[in-house]
């Protein structure tokens, strides 16, 4: 969390009252909540509805579970949270770089309107999807577009394209347990009663909302130069950069080290004080091969040699250098084992 976010959460704790209560303290809490709502919407360039949730997973479940369009189409590389929430859904394939296949999507949309769910930036590979082009296809077919933008630092580019946007505060330096669903038209969503305009029951989490709004005031660093340096070092060391031909988020990369299992890499890197994961953090404890890499055409054995690296706010060039030293040591070990 950013320092401003921590301070804002503390302020929210000190002024806590139920924002739905009619008394003076409740009205003050409501005013603070709505001011934060406006701040968050403005940060994303969103002029429509903003519903607070517990995070992107709940936002996805809300949109996928209550959209008034009956059909569901998700890409083959969606986050596990979207796959679970979509239930019975049709799957749009991706190419070997992890980018959605526009021809296959057009064929699916030809069968009628659907809610299409697409992760703007893949949480494992960092691959960015062509949201504007997909939105044009979906809307031409009379459908709606739900964008999982949890991994993206900002969503201003989505304001003219998406019908729903799922967000998570902790990806932007805010507190965990708070997120939002941006909604273009509430009439496309079935209400459930309760708070948040009647679309989400439960007492509003004022401290976390204030923390989210405060975090958005601090711009995200651009890790493009550091990620390029790491990509180059991985290639020179005999590793493989996953989806290197696709547009990727500068703060996320996946790398394969042939001959050494990801579990062994994680142990070695952890001992060196380097924290990475095998696939998405939400699924890294699973022993199953990555469904994302499998959808991109990888065989099961190769998927088990891939680690995911992400860059945080404090990641420095020295951190990348330490990773490269450890990686090269592991690569030498893998070559010795192969010999």
XYZ file of C-alpha atoms in Angstrom, residues 10-332:
323
model
C -6.610 5.259 9.178
C -8.682 8.401 8.648
C -11.622 6.267 7.610
C -11.268 4.163 10.749
C -11.243 7.263 12.938
C -14.376 8.733 11.341
C -16.159 5.418 10.989
C -19.925 5.345 10.983
C -22.322 3.362 8.826
C -22.718 5.403 5.613
C -26.308 4.145 5.321
C -27.307 5.530 8.714
C -29.376 8.756 8.761
C -27.689 10.348 11.780
C -25.040 13.089 11.572
C -22.045 10.725 11.716
C -23.625 8.476 9.104
C -24.263 11.418 6.803
C -20.632 12.521 7.164
C -19.479 9.002 6.315
C -21.810 8.951 3.298
C -20.411 12.260 2.074
C -16.846 10.912 2.352
C -17.840 7.720 0.567
C -19.443 9.561 -2.337
C -16.512 11.957 -2.630
C -14.185 8.944 -2.891
C -16.510 7.338 -5.436
C -16.281 10.448 -7.614
C -12.482 10.532 -7.224
C -12.131 6.901 -8.273
C -14.460 7.300 -11.248
C -12.569 10.400 -12.400
C -9.234 8.582 -12.106
C -10.501 6.016 -14.596
C -12.208 8.579 -16.820
C -15.565 6.929 -16.057
C -18.726 9.050 -16.258
C -21.229 6.307 -15.526
C -21.914 4.152 -12.440
C -19.262 2.958 -9.983
C -20.235 0.127 -7.627
C -17.889 -0.830 -4.810
C -17.121 -4.524 -4.291
C -14.604 -6.590 -2.344
C -12.315 -6.805 -5.365
C -12.099 -7.799 -9.013
C -13.242 -11.382 -8.373
C -16.537 -10.188 -6.907
C -16.897 -7.582 -9.650
C -16.538 -10.299 -12.282
C -19.038 -12.503 -10.463
C -21.508 -9.637 -10.203
C -21.379 -8.806 -13.921
C -21.258 -12.402 -15.155
C -23.945 -13.528 -12.744
C -26.417 -10.691 -13.198
C -26.050 -9.376 -16.734
C -29.427 -9.499 -18.439
C -27.893 -10.978 -21.593
C -28.214 -14.756 -21.368
C -25.168 -15.946 -23.331
C -21.619 -15.820 -21.945
C -18.416 -15.867 -24.002
C -15.013 -15.833 -22.303
C -11.559 -16.110 -23.778
C -9.556 -19.279 -23.223
C -7.016 -17.366 -21.129
C -9.298 -15.709 -18.595
C -8.511 -15.572 -14.877
C -9.848 -18.483 -12.810
C -12.252 -16.083 -11.093
C -13.928 -15.293 -14.423
C -14.053 -18.947 -15.440
C -15.776 -19.879 -12.189
C -18.217 -16.974 -12.333
C -19.144 -17.506 -15.992
C -20.620 -20.954 -15.361
C -21.787 -22.433 -18.653
C -19.967 -20.298 -21.186
C -18.627 -20.519 -24.703
C -14.871 -20.176 -25.117
C -13.117 -17.940 -27.631
C -9.662 -19.323 -28.551
C -6.421 -17.352 -28.658
C -3.379 -17.522 -30.912
C 0.068 -18.735 -29.876
C 0.856 -15.322 -28.415
C -2.244 -15.387 -26.236
C -4.223 -12.786 -28.212
C -7.894 -13.498 -28.847
C -8.703 -14.889 -32.318
C -10.963 -12.286 -33.992
C -12.285 -14.715 -36.608
C -13.312 -17.269 -33.989
C -14.888 -14.548 -31.861
C -16.843 -13.248 -34.871
C -18.167 -16.756 -35.500
C -19.355 -17.013 -31.903
C -20.982 -13.595 -32.007
C -22.802 -14.511 -35.213
C -25.019 -16.791 -33.105
C -26.481 -13.804 -31.284
C -25.807 -11.197 -28.583
C -23.616 -12.239 -25.661
C -21.775 -10.856 -22.677
C -18.113 -11.188 -23.636
C -15.555 -11.285 -20.804
C -11.962 -10.419 -21.651
C -8.963 -9.790 -19.414
C -7.320 -6.599 -20.693
C -3.930 -7.678 -19.410
C -3.360 -11.361 -18.729
C -2.355 -11.966 -15.133
C 0.178 -14.670 -16.072
C 1.767 -13.501 -19.313
C 1.107 -9.758 -19.310
C -0.382 -10.009 -22.829
C -2.680 -7.097 -23.618
C -5.836 -7.663 -25.621
C -7.143 -5.364 -28.408
C -10.066 -4.065 -26.360
C -11.225 -1.376 -28.805
C -11.423 -3.825 -31.733
C -13.185 -6.450 -29.625
C -15.669 -3.877 -28.306
C -16.570 -2.861 -31.848
C -17.292 -6.497 -32.757
C -19.284 -7.174 -29.594
C -21.428 -4.060 -29.870
C -22.079 -4.605 -33.580
C -23.534 -7.985 -32.613
C -25.746 -6.396 -29.959
C -23.668 -7.694 -27.049
C -21.948 -6.263 -24.005
C -18.264 -6.244 -23.080
C -16.949 -6.974 -19.587
C -13.271 -6.089 -19.179
C -11.182 -7.497 -16.352
C -8.826 -4.565 -15.814
C -7.483 -5.658 -12.437
C -3.914 -5.875 -13.708
C -3.884 -2.525 -15.469
C -2.613 0.639 -13.739
C -5.374 2.765 -15.256
C -8.480 2.157 -17.296
C -9.050 5.507 -18.985
C -8.819 3.904 -22.427
C -11.830 1.741 -21.581
C -14.279 4.582 -21.016
C -15.443 4.554 -24.632
C -15.423 0.783 -25.116
C -16.369 -1.349 -22.106
C -19.835 -1.850 -20.652
C -18.461 -3.285 -17.403
C -14.966 -2.952 -15.915
C -13.730 -5.048 -12.982
C -11.121 -3.360 -10.765
C -9.082 -4.230 -7.690
C -7.536 -1.648 -5.356
C -4.514 -3.611 -4.196
C -3.193 -3.726 -7.760
C -2.934 0.070 -7.601
C -1.309 0.455 -4.210
C -4.607 0.502 -2.332
C -5.780 -1.798 0.471
C -6.817 -5.412 -0.130
C -10.467 -6.371 0.034
C -11.839 -3.463 -1.974
C -12.531 -3.047 -5.670
C -15.133 -1.726 -8.044
C -17.352 -2.622 -10.934
C -17.716 0.211 -13.416
C -21.108 -0.047 -15.128
C -22.129 1.865 -18.225
C -25.874 1.248 -17.807
C -27.424 -0.205 -14.659
C -30.408 -1.291 -16.734
C -28.228 -4.068 -18.183
C -27.692 -5.557 -14.713
C -30.184 -7.339 -12.461
C -30.306 -5.717 -8.982
C -30.053 -7.742 -5.779
C -31.228 -5.216 -3.193
C -29.264 -3.644 -0.383
C -26.540 -1.036 -0.687
C -24.596 0.240 -3.719
C -27.629 1.474 -5.637
C -29.343 -1.821 -4.786
C -26.755 -3.955 -6.596
C -24.628 -5.157 -3.679
C -25.798 -5.841 -0.125
C -23.587 -5.172 2.877
C -22.285 -2.238 4.885
C -19.959 -0.101 2.793
C -16.250 -0.414 3.613
C -15.538 3.287 4.042
C -11.890 3.001 5.264
C -10.912 0.784 2.331
C -12.724 2.998 -0.180
C -10.862 6.044 1.099
C -7.598 4.115 0.817
C -8.404 3.158 -2.778
C -9.129 6.756 -3.742
C -5.910 7.971 -2.107
C -3.794 5.350 -3.872
C -5.020 6.438 -7.289
C -3.523 9.876 -6.756
C -0.039 8.392 -7.037
C 0.934 7.502 -10.631
C 2.184 4.020 -11.403
C 5.860 3.772 -12.405
C 6.667 2.669 -15.953
C 8.716 -0.523 -15.760
C 9.218 -0.850 -19.511
C 12.989 -0.315 -19.429
C 13.478 -2.785 -16.568
C 11.280 -5.417 -18.199
C 13.146 -5.039 -21.515
C 16.435 -5.522 -19.675
C 15.140 -8.661 -18.005
C 13.738 -10.030 -21.272
C 17.103 -9.566 -22.950
C 19.011 -11.231 -20.112
C 16.617 -14.200 -20.123
C 17.120 -14.741 -23.856
C 20.900 -14.474 -23.567
C 20.843 -17.080 -20.798
C 18.995 -19.666 -22.844
C 15.538 -18.910 -21.469
C 12.315 -18.218 -23.308
C 10.233 -15.056 -23.005
C 6.580 -16.062 -23.096
C 4.482 -14.221 -25.713
C 7.358 -11.930 -26.638
C 5.690 -11.115 -29.963
C 2.541 -9.723 -28.356
C 1.912 -6.319 -26.745
C 2.521 -6.845 -23.022
C 2.098 -4.978 -19.769
C 5.547 -3.634 -18.751
C 5.135 -4.865 -15.167
C 4.408 -8.539 -15.921
C 6.528 -11.182 -17.633
C 6.595 -14.967 -17.840
C 9.756 -16.928 -18.544
C 10.604 -20.539 -19.236
C 13.878 -22.114 -18.113
C 14.165 -25.393 -20.062
C 15.232 -28.324 -17.952
C 14.324 -26.926 -14.526
C 10.863 -27.179 -12.977
C 9.176 -23.978 -11.868
C 8.899 -25.338 -8.323
C 12.685 -25.737 -8.177
C 13.144 -22.242 -9.591
C 10.828 -20.755 -6.970
C 12.790 -22.400 -4.156
C 16.136 -21.208 -5.498
C 14.872 -17.683 -6.078
C 13.204 -17.518 -2.683
C 16.491 -18.477 -1.011
C 18.071 -15.581 -2.903
C 15.426 -13.213 -1.523
C 13.518 -12.967 -4.794
C 9.742 -13.440 -4.742
C 8.116 -14.734 -7.929
C 5.302 -17.195 -8.651
C 4.384 -20.021 -10.972
C 1.473 -18.595 -12.934
C -1.149 -16.296 -11.446
C -0.774 -15.835 -7.701
C -4.400 -16.901 -7.265
C -3.626 -20.316 -8.792
C 0.078 -20.733 -8.046
C -0.622 -23.223 -5.260
C -2.259 -25.583 -7.736
C -0.281 -28.421 -9.273
C -2.328 -28.194 -12.466
C -0.571 -26.966 -15.628
C -1.392 -23.395 -16.591
C -4.615 -23.291 -18.620
C -3.354 -20.008 -20.093
C -0.216 -21.554 -21.553
C -2.114 -24.658 -22.640
C -4.584 -22.445 -24.532
C -1.588 -20.837 -26.259
C -0.470 -24.234 -27.552
C 2.132 -25.160 -24.954
C 2.528 -28.805 -23.989
C 2.000 -29.751 -20.368
C 5.660 -30.465 -19.564
C 6.848 -27.098 -20.869
C 4.232 -25.207 -18.856
C 5.751 -26.622 -15.671
C 9.034 -24.798 -16.373
C 7.522 -21.288 -16.481
C 7.663 -18.656 -13.731
C 5.812 -15.357 -13.576
C 7.709 -12.183 -12.656
C 6.027 -8.924 -11.714
C 7.461 -5.496 -10.985
C 6.262 -3.505 -7.970
C 6.421 0.167 -7.120
C 9.819 -0.203 -5.457
C 11.419 -2.600 -7.974
C 14.810 -1.224 -9.023
C 17.497 -1.987 -11.571
C 19.507 -3.577 -8.764
C 16.609 -5.974 -8.131
C 16.598 -6.977 -11.795
C 20.371 -7.506 -11.674
C 19.979 -9.818 -8.662
C 17.316 -11.801 -10.483
C 19.493 -12.136 -13.586
C 22.447 -13.442 -11.520
C 20.209 -16.041 -9.878
C 18.603 -16.982 -13.195
C 21.954 -17.498 -14.904
C 23.090 -19.698 -12.026
C 19.941 -21.807 -12.406
C 20.426 -21.981 -16.170
C 23.972 -23.310 -15.718
